[in-house]
């Protein structure tokens, strides 16, 4: 089993890119990552995307298309998909490829172009992450499924809605310093209270905005390649993925993200680390309830106590466990199939001390968790600077 | 780099499965493969599929869904997609996962349910394997793109249409003995001449039928696991994938499958074998022209000479290089995202001497090649019985 290192990264801002195609966005990220890694070629390109096959453009075979667009003729390529955790799955596939010894250098690129899709079609596309046999036909949108979870969570554990506000406020504040973020709006607790209801109890400030964008990472065998620009070695210490039932009603404990728990435990074990040794955490705050559930599943809070980490400031940049340090899904934006790679790029920027106005004081070990569906496919990765 | 072995397989017949869902089909293949491998669990499930996300059912996140349906709670899972070579890409991902040392036992399952989709929607779905920016908007269906290639090939090399008949006749004859095949109709050269034109020069007997079905393989570390039933060790000797431009007009030599050439060369090199050492070849005969191009790209015939192997009987079960030994895409059927896994299951059945009425006399080393798009993403795998 070879050690896998990050050699470089690239990304586009998350935005409404009306003048650029999916290929343009993916190409900018891939070529940027290769430049950053000071490499011209790689052996393997893995693409993550969610909606190009259906609502966006009716395009399959994105691996070949993006490889060709980037001038990487002949390279091995395919697409990985697990709904909103496609980016995490692609990164996992890249790690396995390099670890295998059969691939020397791999590029992982997450790309999504979705703001041009009509509203109801976006809703239909996101709903395809839920169970098309038992959930979608009943009519709930994807936000409605998350609202059911949040409603029940508040009922079970007695939290008022405002207990979730700190997740949103922290994400928006952090995004102010991130030029790649979709939203640059400082928000207050009053804004949160006044925010328009989307699906009770999820209001607009509990929900992440969609977006267009692409992010890429270059991975290589740690014993053969060094990072671009003489930067310190960054190792993938923990890499894991796990699944749970697609439909919420099939889960034994709908308020526990069992796939997050399993994948986090696997990642900790592989890394030989405990939750206490994680310096910061890029979590999947597609909805504020998911922040709470993710923190609980990863061992940072007891079941039902996730909101406490927001209320007590633990998640702030100066806290014990900063989260969403570049704005998270909530304010950096959520280009669904690309999000998992954005999270990992943000971990890498922190570890290399390149996070600009978002730089944390202590950032040697970072974790990212990416959730597909309402908890069905969840990847956890732990990266560490080796110096 | 660990050696990867095949431990077992399972599949459903390729048919019109009106009474069964995609999950039912995939589940039968997965559970059958696990039973065949005499195992209850695995660490990793990789699913290949092409149309569930779009025309079929609007279902993403198939990895989690099928894992749950099979009772494999918590298992790592995601979907691999590269259009019609999704099955080959998934197998490749399974090989890399096991070779990495991070995954001990992997299940690869290809599943597709497409005969319930309305005709024009199937055409649209298949066209999404071509370039959605530069090919599809001009109106050609996927068969039309292949017809352009075949037309040009016949013009360049001077072959009459009937030179392609042996590919089709051989496939139909072989399928007669395969209970899992979609078509059980013996055809003659007269049938071929009279066959209805689909898109000049491709007639109905040049084209493979779509179908519903699922096929699965269990892979494991060769030094830790043995095949089910005390069968001889089957090693994945060569495993490779390569890409070319998605759009035909972008290719330097549209009559050469450069991605087939590249992936075959990589597979030969990894296996330490030459084309002369391959006993039989499961090729991607979605259209008869693809049989010719695939044989040429893999070094079995000179450029422009592929049809000669059909005319001279080389490809017959008693010939030097039997192809489509279970009926190929042409007569076993082409459940698009599952096809690549069916091909590999057929290689395994030959190597283990379990091919029934299709059993070849000499079958120690077999090769499978899976084509996505009109030549954009192509995987090549070489398997060998180790006794």
XYZ file of C-alpha atoms in Angstrom:
774
model
C 0.000 0.000 0.000
C 1.724 3.192 -1.199
C 1.327 6.531 0.537
C -0.588 9.062 -1.524
C 0.342 12.742 -1.561
C -1.340 15.877 -2.871
C 0.882 17.565 -5.460
C -1.194 20.583 -6.471
C -4.676 22.075 -6.843
C -6.765 24.369 -9.017
C -10.300 25.743 -9.049
C -12.673 28.302 -10.489
C -14.814 30.612 -8.390
C -18.238 29.204 -7.606
C -20.606 31.514 -9.421
C -23.122 31.769 -12.246
C -20.801 31.166 -15.178
C -23.136 32.113 -18.028
C -20.316 32.521 -20.520
C -18.543 29.227 -19.876
C -19.305 25.566 -20.495
C -18.791 22.650 -18.127
C -15.660 21.785 -20.122
C -14.297 25.312 -19.743
C -14.739 25.189 -15.995
C -13.305 21.684 -15.622
C -10.430 22.571 -17.933
C -9.488 25.654 -15.931
C -9.401 23.600 -12.726
C -7.453 20.675 -14.243
C -4.875 22.807 -16.029
C -4.563 25.038 -12.979
C -3.926 22.011 -10.780
C -1.315 20.608 -13.177
C 0.415 24.006 -13.324
C 0.317 24.228 -9.543
C 1.820 20.735 -9.280
C 4.418 21.712 -11.901
C 3.490 18.767 -14.065
C 2.383 18.455 -17.664
C 0.821 15.019 -17.647
C -0.885 12.503 -15.455
C -1.912 8.874 -15.940
C -5.480 9.039 -14.767
C -8.304 11.590 -14.764
C -11.339 11.019 -12.636
C -14.297 13.354 -13.025
C -17.118 13.902 -10.579
C -20.398 15.375 -11.709
C -24.063 14.922 -10.903
C -26.351 16.598 -13.428
C -24.651 16.692 -16.854
C -26.116 13.292 -17.758
C -29.656 14.455 -17.129
C -31.008 17.950 -16.512
C -27.908 19.944 -17.511
C -26.741 18.935 -20.971
C -27.443 15.254 -21.654
C -23.744 14.518 -21.716
C -22.310 11.192 -20.577
C -18.687 10.131 -21.005
C -17.377 13.288 -19.285
C -14.047 11.614 -18.544
C -13.120 11.393 -22.210
C -14.601 14.792 -22.994
C -12.719 16.688 -20.300
C -9.488 14.769 -20.945
C -9.675 15.772 -24.593
C -10.510 19.396 -23.760
C -7.447 19.561 -21.491
C -5.137 18.108 -24.128
C -4.543 14.948 -22.077
C -4.881 12.667 -25.110
C -5.028 8.988 -24.352
C -5.217 9.335 -20.584
C -7.311 6.864 -18.625
C -10.535 8.559 -17.496
C -14.061 7.971 -16.242
C -16.756 9.609 -14.116
C -17.596 8.755 -10.512
C -21.080 9.517 -9.213
C -22.742 9.240 -5.827
C -25.021 12.306 -6.025
C -23.716 15.209 -3.885
C -20.785 13.118 -2.645
C -19.537 12.447 -6.167
C -16.508 14.651 -5.468
C -15.583 12.646 -2.387
C -16.065 9.384 -4.275
C -13.854 10.619 -7.104
C -11.130 11.623 -4.670
C -11.402 8.211 -3.022
C -11.063 6.568 -6.456
C -7.990 8.693 -7.156
C -6.443 7.664 -3.843
C -7.073 3.969 -4.559
C -5.646 4.330 -8.070
C -2.382 5.852 -6.862
C -2.156 3.508 -3.865
C -2.507 0.536 -6.243
C 0.862 1.186 -7.824
C -0.740 0.938 -11.266
C -1.267 4.703 -11.524
C 1.537 7.096 -10.775
C -0.156 10.490 -10.960
C -3.919 11.069 -10.897
C -6.051 14.151 -11.385
C -9.378 14.387 -9.568
C -11.723 17.037 -10.934
C -15.215 17.888 -9.748
C -17.272 19.998 -12.144
C -20.872 21.124 -12.224
C -22.782 23.669 -14.297
C -26.320 23.990 -13.034
C -27.410 27.602 -12.683
C -28.578 27.634 -16.293
C -31.047 24.800 -15.589
C -34.633 25.942 -15.014
C -35.738 25.948 -11.360
C -38.140 22.991 -11.420
C -35.570 20.978 -13.329
C -32.928 21.705 -10.692
C -35.387 20.505 -8.069
C -35.984 17.318 -10.082
C -32.247 16.815 -10.525
C -31.496 17.185 -6.829
C -34.381 14.836 -6.010
C -32.656 12.121 -8.055
C -30.217 11.881 -5.124
C -33.122 10.523 -3.069
C -34.906 7.208 -3.634
C -36.696 7.357 -7.003
C -38.939 4.423 -6.065
C -40.091 5.319 -2.558
C -39.267 8.968 -1.836
C -39.398 11.060 -5.007
C -42.810 9.728 -6.192
C -44.402 10.992 -2.951
C -43.482 14.515 -3.990
C -40.960 15.752 -1.425
C -38.145 17.816 -2.855
C -34.640 17.220 -1.551
C -34.943 20.190 0.799
C -38.222 18.749 2.100
C -36.497 15.492 3.028
C -33.884 17.448 4.957
C -36.642 19.517 6.573
C -38.274 16.329 7.857
C -34.976 15.332 9.470
C -34.469 18.791 10.990
C -38.049 18.938 12.278
C -37.682 15.595 14.003
C -34.247 16.493 15.383
C -35.566 19.707 16.953
C -38.470 17.738 18.420
C -36.345 14.909 19.816
C -33.608 17.036 21.320
C -35.550 20.181 22.154
C -33.481 22.678 20.161
C -35.076 25.921 19.012
C -34.540 26.836 15.370
C -32.109 29.626 16.221
C -29.662 27.086 17.674
C -28.624 26.368 14.087
C -27.882 30.016 13.236
C -24.184 29.906 14.229
C -23.432 27.394 11.445
C -24.802 29.762 8.868
C -23.279 32.933 10.341
C -19.834 31.313 10.608
C -19.959 30.099 7.008
C -21.002 33.503 5.661
C -18.336 35.296 7.702
C -15.606 32.947 6.471
C -16.697 33.347 2.849
C -16.066 37.099 3.029
C -12.345 36.399 2.685
C -12.657 33.736 -0.008
C -12.532 35.141 -3.555
C -13.768 31.769 -4.868
C -16.968 31.883 -2.822
C -20.410 32.390 -4.335
C -21.789 34.640 -1.580
C -20.007 37.531 0.084
C -22.670 38.723 2.498
C -22.150 39.097 6.184
C -25.256 37.915 8.031
C -26.449 38.389 11.600
C -28.744 36.510 13.914
C -31.476 39.039 12.996
C -31.064 38.166 9.314
C -31.388 34.505 10.237
C -34.608 35.144 12.175
C -36.094 37.162 9.313
C -34.963 34.809 6.581
C -37.616 33.524 4.201
C -38.923 30.029 4.946
C -38.135 27.457 2.259
C -39.571 24.332 3.823
C -40.342 24.471 7.517
C -38.053 24.577 9.515
C -35.403 25.153 6.810
C -35.174 28.826 5.881
C -33.062 30.407 3.193
C -30.120 30.822 5.580
C -30.208 27.144 6.550
C -29.810 26.117 2.907
C -26.796 26.286 0.617
C -27.011 27.916 -2.818
C -26.348 25.909 -5.963
C -23.605 27.140 -8.293
C -21.348 26.511 -11.266
C -17.727 25.637 -10.695
C -14.888 23.154 -10.872
C -12.093 22.168 -8.516
C -9.195 19.778 -9.083
C -6.383 18.084 -7.220
C -3.295 16.277 -8.458
C -2.377 13.157 -6.477
C 0.827 11.161 -6.735
C 2.816 8.408 -5.076
C 4.420 10.057 -2.063
C 7.706 8.232 -2.474
C 8.126 9.322 -6.081
C 6.735 12.831 -6.412
C 6.989 16.116 -4.569
C 4.430 18.884 -4.431
C 4.738 21.834 -6.798
C 6.696 24.875 -5.615
C 8.767 23.054 -3.002
C 5.853 22.963 -0.596
C 5.800 20.463 2.279
C 4.556 16.959 1.733
C 0.798 16.548 2.194
C -0.304 12.992 2.835
C -3.731 11.432 2.528
C -3.694 9.801 5.958
C -7.275 8.572 6.035
C -9.596 7.787 3.143
C -12.944 6.053 3.487
C -16.460 5.856 2.168
C -19.579 4.154 3.481
C -23.261 3.854 2.607
C -26.627 3.767 4.332
C -30.161 3.262 3.012
C -31.062 5.711 0.291
C -34.546 6.317 1.682
C -34.688 7.961 5.112
C -37.582 5.768 6.252
C -35.425 2.681 5.810
C -32.823 3.849 8.322
C -32.840 2.427 11.793
C -31.939 5.816 13.261
C -32.895 8.589 10.842
C -31.252 11.198 13.079
C -27.866 9.457 12.950
C -25.675 9.613 9.861
C -24.494 6.028 10.116
C -22.527 6.268 6.852
C -20.720 9.318 8.255
C -19.982 7.468 11.443
C -18.676 4.403 9.608
C -16.574 6.310 7.112
C -15.151 8.610 9.805
C -14.226 5.636 11.985
C -12.519 3.962 9.029
C -10.630 7.158 8.201
C -9.526 7.692 11.821
C -8.364 4.103 12.032
C -6.423 4.286 8.788
C -4.819 7.567 9.867
C -4.156 6.347 13.399
C -5.808 9.500 14.717
C -8.649 10.411 17.058
C -11.194 13.231 16.624
C -9.198 15.272 19.160
C -6.261 15.344 16.739
C -8.211 16.945 13.867
C -7.374 20.661 13.620
C -10.274 21.702 11.370
C -13.163 20.123 9.525
C -14.679 20.917 6.131
C -18.148 19.526 6.687
C -21.088 19.127 4.330
C -23.369 21.980 5.396
C -25.808 21.660 2.494
C -28.409 22.345 5.202
C -27.583 23.488 8.723
C -29.050 20.285 10.170
C -26.375 18.346 8.264
C -23.643 20.303 10.087
C -24.997 19.140 13.412
C -25.428 15.528 12.309
C -21.976 15.411 10.737
C -20.253 16.752 13.866
C -22.067 14.146 15.952
C -21.315 11.258 13.602
C -17.606 12.101 13.541
C -17.295 12.070 17.303
C -17.006 15.827 17.850
C -20.309 16.026 19.735
C -22.640 13.584 21.464
C -25.853 12.633 19.644
C -28.230 15.594 19.732
C -25.499 18.002 20.867
C -24.118 19.193 17.517
C -25.664 22.681 17.742
C -23.788 23.257 20.992
C -20.510 23.462 19.019
C -21.961 26.368 17.088
C -23.444 28.096 20.130
C -20.190 27.777 22.100
C -17.959 29.064 19.302
C -16.044 25.805 18.890
C -16.540 25.967 15.120
C -15.214 29.518 14.669
C -11.810 30.139 13.054
C -10.314 30.680 16.502
C -12.217 27.805 18.102
C -11.184 24.275 18.910
C -12.574 22.859 15.640
C -13.069 25.442 12.878
C -15.539 24.317 10.213
C -16.474 25.642 6.779
C -13.301 27.695 6.865
C -13.746 28.971 3.302
C -17.487 29.484 3.602
C -18.700 25.899 3.382
C -21.471 24.807 1.081
C -23.588 27.542 2.651
C -21.584 30.491 1.337
C -18.783 29.171 -0.878
C -21.696 27.540 -2.738
C -22.744 24.002 -3.617
C -22.035 23.043 -7.255
C -23.318 19.604 -6.346
C -20.989 17.155 -8.112
C -17.955 19.405 -7.556
C -18.475 20.207 -3.874
C -16.487 17.277 -2.480
C -13.406 18.354 -4.413
C -13.811 22.003 -3.339
C -13.831 20.840 0.287
C -10.565 18.949 -0.223
C -8.932 21.855 -2.059
C -9.855 24.028 0.919
C -8.264 21.533 3.314
C -5.112 21.590 1.181
C -4.999 25.409 1.147
C -5.166 25.494 4.927
C -2.477 22.829 5.330
C -0.113 24.623 2.957
C -0.786 27.982 4.582
C -2.315 29.385 1.404
C -5.785 30.190 2.700
C -5.237 33.958 2.675
C -7.694 35.806 4.893
C -9.106 32.424 5.941
C -5.812 31.004 7.167
C -6.071 29.210 10.489
C -3.329 29.498 13.093
C -3.229 25.740 13.678
C -3.688 23.685 10.529
C -1.533 20.577 10.324
C -4.288 17.954 10.113
C -7.561 18.598 8.288
C -10.632 16.514 7.577
C -13.325 16.745 4.893
C -16.640 14.960 4.797
C -18.936 14.817 1.763
C -22.556 13.639 1.905
C -24.507 12.182 -1.055
C -28.283 12.020 -0.696
C -29.770 12.695 2.735
C -27.011 10.513 4.204
C -26.716 7.578 1.776
C -23.112 7.800 0.531
C -20.601 9.573 2.746
C -16.855 9.941 2.277
C -14.347 11.080 4.898
C -10.774 12.108 4.173
C -8.007 13.162 6.533
C -4.992 15.033 5.159
C -1.847 15.933 7.067
C 1.124 18.147 6.444
C 4.253 16.109 6.925
C 6.902 18.409 8.361
C 1.056 -3.848 -6.283
C -1.029 -6.861 -5.255
C -2.269 -9.444 -7.726
C -6.029 -9.364 -8.211
C -8.053 -12.558 -8.661
C -11.630 -13.282 -9.703
C -13.429 -15.169 -6.919
C -16.907 -15.638 -8.416
C -19.579 -14.316 -10.778
C -23.325 -13.933 -11.223
C -25.710 -12.588 -13.838
C -29.287 -12.425 -15.054
C -30.342 -13.286 -18.584
C -30.349 -10.284 -20.922
C -34.005 -9.836 -21.787
C -37.014 -7.561 -21.432
C -37.507 -7.791 -17.689
C -40.910 -6.113 -17.398
C -41.584 -7.509 -13.946
C -38.301 -6.535 -12.333
C -36.624 -3.296 -11.295
C -33.010 -2.266 -11.821
C -32.389 -3.099 -8.159
C -33.890 -6.578 -8.585
C -31.601 -7.294 -11.506
C -28.495 -5.886 -9.854
C -29.347 -7.695 -6.638
C -29.664 -11.043 -8.363
C -26.263 -10.595 -10.020
C -24.523 -9.374 -6.829
C -25.961 -12.025 -4.539
C -25.333 -14.687 -7.181
C -21.708 -13.614 -7.459
C -21.235 -13.632 -3.696
C -22.812 -17.107 -3.474
C -20.598 -18.286 -6.312
C -17.542 -16.884 -4.532
C -18.762 -18.511 -1.287
C -18.603 -15.206 0.533
C -21.166 -13.216 2.501
C -19.567 -9.798 2.496
C -17.237 -7.538 0.585
C -15.616 -4.182 1.332
C -16.471 -2.320 -1.809
C -19.308 -2.283 -4.347
C -18.859 -0.519 -7.640
C -21.852 -0.136 -9.912
C -21.839 0.617 -13.620
C -24.890 2.041 -15.308
C -25.609 4.487 -18.085
C -29.279 5.542 -18.215
C -30.796 5.371 -14.714
C -29.775 8.969 -14.013
C -31.604 10.270 -17.038
C -34.057 8.505 -19.354
C -34.683 5.391 -17.247
C -35.733 6.336 -13.732
C -34.092 9.581 -12.628
C -32.082 7.716 -10.025
C -28.609 8.787 -8.974
C -26.665 7.310 -6.053
C -27.073 3.739 -7.356
C -24.112 2.537 -5.308
C -25.915 3.160 -2.023
C -29.243 1.970 -3.385
C -27.979 -1.377 -4.678
C -25.790 -1.945 -1.605
C -28.834 -1.469 0.597
C -31.006 -3.695 -1.578
C -28.391 -6.466 -1.310
C -28.165 -6.189 2.457
C -24.569 -4.946 2.301
C -25.153 -2.243 4.913
C -22.330 0.208 5.369
C -20.257 -1.011 2.423
C -18.263 1.510 0.414
C -20.005 2.100 -2.936
C -20.298 4.432 -5.895
C -21.147 4.410 -9.599
C -18.650 4.509 -12.471
C -19.789 5.868 -15.826
C -18.145 6.155 -19.221
C -21.219 5.542 -21.422
C -21.195 2.028 -22.968
C -17.823 1.233 -21.390
C -19.115 1.921 -17.886
C -18.827 -1.799 -17.115
C -15.181 -1.895 -18.150
C -14.468 1.268 -16.155
C -16.147 -0.216 -13.079
C -14.103 -3.403 -13.400
C -10.961 -1.310 -13.753
C -11.929 0.624 -10.597
C -12.465 -2.664 -8.774
C -9.052 -3.908 -9.866
C -7.370 -0.686 -8.676
C -9.241 -0.849 -5.355
C -8.093 -4.396 -4.598
C -4.577 -3.764 -5.913
C -4.301 -0.756 -3.586
C -4.295 -2.928 -0.487
C -6.997 -0.717 1.041
C -9.822 -2.949 -0.213
C -9.726 -6.682 0.338
C -12.758 -7.903 -1.592
C -14.671 -5.884 -4.191
C -17.883 -6.535 -6.090
C -18.273 -5.064 -9.567
C -21.840 -5.001 -10.854
C -23.096 -3.669 -14.176
C -26.841 -3.119 -14.370
C -29.147 -1.549 -16.930
C -32.913 -1.490 -17.389
C -33.790 0.205 -20.632
C -36.385 -1.726 -22.637
C -39.189 0.079 -20.776
C -37.930 3.451 -22.036
C -39.815 4.809 -25.062
C -37.973 4.452 -28.367
C -37.094 8.111 -29.005
C -35.919 8.424 -25.416
C -33.609 5.423 -25.835
C -32.197 7.111 -28.922
C -31.659 10.311 -26.941
C -30.047 8.373 -24.106
C -27.629 6.552 -26.383
C -26.794 9.843 -28.112
C -25.606 11.214 -24.762
C -22.563 8.949 -25.252
C -21.588 11.193 -28.165
C -20.544 14.840 -27.927
C -23.513 16.888 -26.687
C -21.959 20.137 -27.925
C -20.794 19.221 -31.418
C -22.365 15.924 -32.474
C -25.799 15.469 -30.903
C -27.116 18.961 -31.840
C -26.544 18.151 -35.521
C -29.116 15.393 -35.221
C -27.228 12.136 -35.836
C -28.299 9.262 -33.626
C -25.613 7.028 -32.162
C -26.167 4.463 -34.907
C -25.767 7.240 -37.504
C -22.336 8.138 -36.113
C -21.288 4.497 -36.415
C -22.765 4.383 -39.915
C -20.554 7.311 -40.933
C -17.510 5.404 -39.715
C -18.581 2.202 -41.486
C -19.361 4.057 -44.725
C -15.949 5.659 -44.736
C -14.208 2.409 -43.823
C -15.842 0.546 -46.721
C -14.864 3.388 -49.042
C -11.246 3.580 -47.863
C -10.519 -0.128 -47.824
C -12.849 -1.309 -50.573
C -14.877 -3.820 -48.559
C -18.374 -4.733 -49.685
C -21.056 -4.670 -47.023
C -21.315 -8.472 -46.888
C -17.725 -8.693 -45.662
C -19.102 -7.839 -42.218
C -21.696 -10.625 -42.198
C -19.460 -13.249 -40.525
C -19.259 -11.162 -37.326
C -23.023 -11.185 -37.045
C -23.503 -14.831 -38.055
C -20.840 -16.016 -35.599
C -22.391 -14.039 -32.746
C -25.896 -15.359 -33.433
C -24.641 -18.934 -33.733
C -22.761 -18.716 -30.429
C -25.775 -17.239 -28.632
C -27.836 -20.333 -29.474
C -26.034 -22.171 -26.666
C -26.151 -19.314 -24.151
C -29.264 -19.340 -21.940
C -28.420 -15.794 -20.791
C -28.529 -14.379 -24.329
C -31.262 -12.052 -25.559
C -31.547 -13.541 -29.063
C -31.630 -17.214 -29.970
C -32.003 -17.016 -33.737
C -29.672 -18.703 -36.156
C -29.025 -16.388 -39.098
C -27.582 -16.981 -42.566
C -25.849 -14.827 -45.130
C -29.214 -14.568 -46.932
C -30.819 -13.155 -43.775
C -27.991 -10.639 -43.584
C -28.527 -9.548 -47.197
C -32.270 -9.169 -46.680
C -32.004 -7.467 -43.315
C -33.798 -4.142 -42.931
C -31.598 -1.058 -43.267
C -31.290 1.026 -40.096
C -28.870 3.703 -41.219
C -26.935 3.026 -44.390
C -24.776 0.893 -44.395
C -25.759 -0.456 -40.945
C -28.637 -2.917 -41.207
C -30.491 -4.630 -38.385
C -28.021 -7.520 -38.355
C -25.056 -5.170 -38.057
C -26.535 -3.650 -34.894
C -26.835 -5.065 -31.377
C -30.157 -5.056 -29.526
C -30.575 -3.169 -26.260
C -31.694 -5.158 -23.237
C -32.221 -5.312 -19.470
C -29.774 -7.216 -17.338
C -27.100 -7.258 -14.703
C -23.789 -9.073 -14.313
C -21.388 -9.108 -11.376
C -17.925 -10.294 -10.428
C -16.248 -10.660 -7.058
C -12.582 -9.646 -6.980
C -10.114 -10.238 -4.199
C -6.431 -10.093 -3.307
C -4.923 -13.180 -4.952
C -2.628 -13.908 -2.027
C -5.447 -13.903 0.511
C -8.507 -15.370 -1.171
C -9.379 -18.369 -3.290
C -12.158 -18.709 -5.810
C -15.445 -20.279 -4.793
C -15.840 -24.027 -5.277
C -12.146 -24.856 -5.296
C -11.791 -23.598 -8.848
C -8.352 -22.653 -10.196
C -6.949 -19.221 -9.580
C -7.962 -16.601 -12.173
C -5.708 -13.582 -12.298
C -6.319 -10.166 -13.801
C -3.070 -10.045 -15.763
C -3.708 -6.869 -17.728
C -6.006 -3.963 -16.889
C -6.065 -0.680 -18.763
C -8.246 2.135 -19.976
C -7.616 4.970 -22.415
C -9.513 7.825 -24.029
C -9.788 9.576 -27.369
C -11.763 12.622 -28.527
C -15.465 12.269 -27.854
C -16.439 13.703 -31.245
C -15.389 11.653 -34.263
C -14.451 14.747 -36.289
C -11.816 15.631 -33.695
C -9.899 12.392 -34.175
C -6.770 12.393 -36.227
C -7.654 9.006 -37.713
C -11.393 8.379 -37.405
C -10.973 4.836 -38.739
C -8.516 3.887 -35.999
C -9.663 3.256 -32.439
C -6.674 4.922 -30.824
C -8.075 4.433 -27.322
C -8.428 0.701 -28.057
C -4.875 0.601 -29.338
C -3.509 2.434 -26.309
C -5.451 0.444 -23.724
C -4.645 -2.875 -25.430
C -0.939 -2.020 -25.534
C -1.002 -1.095 -21.855
C -2.825 -4.326 -20.993
C -0.412 -6.468 -23.032
C 2.541 -4.776 -21.400
C 1.188 -5.214 -17.898
C 0.411 -8.876 -18.609
C 3.714 -9.490 -20.373
C 1.803 -11.000 -23.283
C 1.497 -10.470 -27.020
C -1.657 -10.675 -29.149
C -0.541 -14.148 -30.276
C -0.887 -15.384 -26.708
C -4.568 -14.425 -26.356
C -6.797 -17.499 -26.724
C -10.122 -15.694 -27.255
C -11.461 -12.170 -27.312
C -14.772 -10.761 -26.070
C -14.956 -7.687 -28.278
C -17.423 -4.805 -28.334
C -19.561 -5.636 -31.380
C -22.219 -2.980 -30.754
C -22.038 -2.569 -34.542
C -20.197 -4.933 -36.864
C -17.803 -2.153 -37.904
C -16.639 -1.967 -34.285
C -15.617 -5.650 -34.431
C -13.309 -4.920 -37.339
C -11.843 -1.783 -35.760
C -11.333 -3.473 -32.405
C -9.490 -6.448 -33.950
C -7.228 -4.049 -35.812
C -6.530 -1.825 -32.814
C -5.555 -4.816 -30.671
C -3.024 -6.097 -33.165
C -4.992 -9.086 -34.474
C -5.313 -7.613 -37.977
C -3.594 -4.893 -39.983
C -5.486 -1.601 -40.436
C -8.330 -2.154 -42.863
C -8.045 -5.941 -42.631
C -10.375 -6.704 -39.715
C -13.143 -8.225 -41.865
C -10.663 -10.780 -43.159
C -10.683 -12.497 -39.747
C -14.400 -13.041 -40.138
C -14.209 -14.173 -43.751
C -11.391 -16.623 -43.005
C -13.079 -18.168 -39.978
C -10.402 -17.002 -37.523
C -13.116 -15.703 -35.166
C -15.156 -18.920 -35.043
C -15.167 -21.100 -31.900
C -12.700 -23.462 -33.597
C -10.620 -20.670 -35.105
C -7.375 -19.108 -33.995
C -9.117 -16.255 -32.121
C -12.747 -16.943 -31.200
C -14.750 -13.766 -30.538
C -18.189 -13.109 -29.062
C -18.130 -16.637 -27.707
C -21.408 -16.206 -25.803
C -23.112 -14.215 -28.556
C -21.431 -10.861 -28.117
C -23.345 -7.616 -27.901
C -25.001 -8.611 -31.159
C -26.933 -11.595 -29.810
C -26.307 -11.854 -26.070
C -27.635 -8.282 -26.115
C -26.342 -4.852 -25.098
C -27.722 -3.598 -21.771
C -25.463 -0.617 -22.235
C -24.004 0.115 -18.798
C -23.846 -3.600 -17.908
C -22.245 -4.887 -21.106
C -18.632 -4.545 -20.011
C -19.262 -6.723 -16.977
C -21.114 -9.343 -19.060
C -18.068 -9.561 -21.319
C -15.803 -10.211 -18.341
C -18.177 -12.778 -16.837
C -18.063 -14.572 -20.194
C -14.271 -14.549 -20.174
C -14.338 -16.017 -16.666
C -16.806 -18.771 -17.680
C -14.525 -19.795 -20.515
C -11.422 -19.809 -18.322
C -13.099 -21.902 -15.640
C -14.530 -24.308 -18.203
C -18.108 -23.371 -17.324
C -19.242 -22.069 -20.691
C -21.476 -25.050 -21.427
C -22.291 -25.398 -25.105
C -20.018 -22.423 -25.771
C -16.954 -23.902 -24.124
C -13.787 -23.449 -26.159
C -11.174 -26.185 -26.369
C -8.330 -23.778 -25.637
C -9.173 -21.121 -23.052
C -6.390 -20.286 -20.639
C -5.963 -16.598 -21.488
C -8.910 -14.387 -22.441
C -9.294 -10.722 -23.256
C -12.275 -8.351 -23.109
C -12.561 -4.915 -24.627
C -15.360 -2.442 -23.871
C -16.011 0.704 -25.927
C -17.763 3.856 -24.649
C -19.017 6.318 -27.215
C -17.904 5.815 -30.810
C -14.392 5.120 -29.491
C -13.908 7.702 -26.719
C -13.330 5.574 -23.597
C -12.023 2.042 -24.097
C -10.999 -0.514 -21.496
C -9.017 -3.709 -22.119
C -8.656 -6.544 -19.632
C -6.674 -9.770 -19.881
C -7.507 -12.647 -17.520
C -5.584 -15.883 -17.158
C -6.171 -19.196 -15.480
C -3.231 -19.936 -13.235
C -2.693 -23.699 -13.251
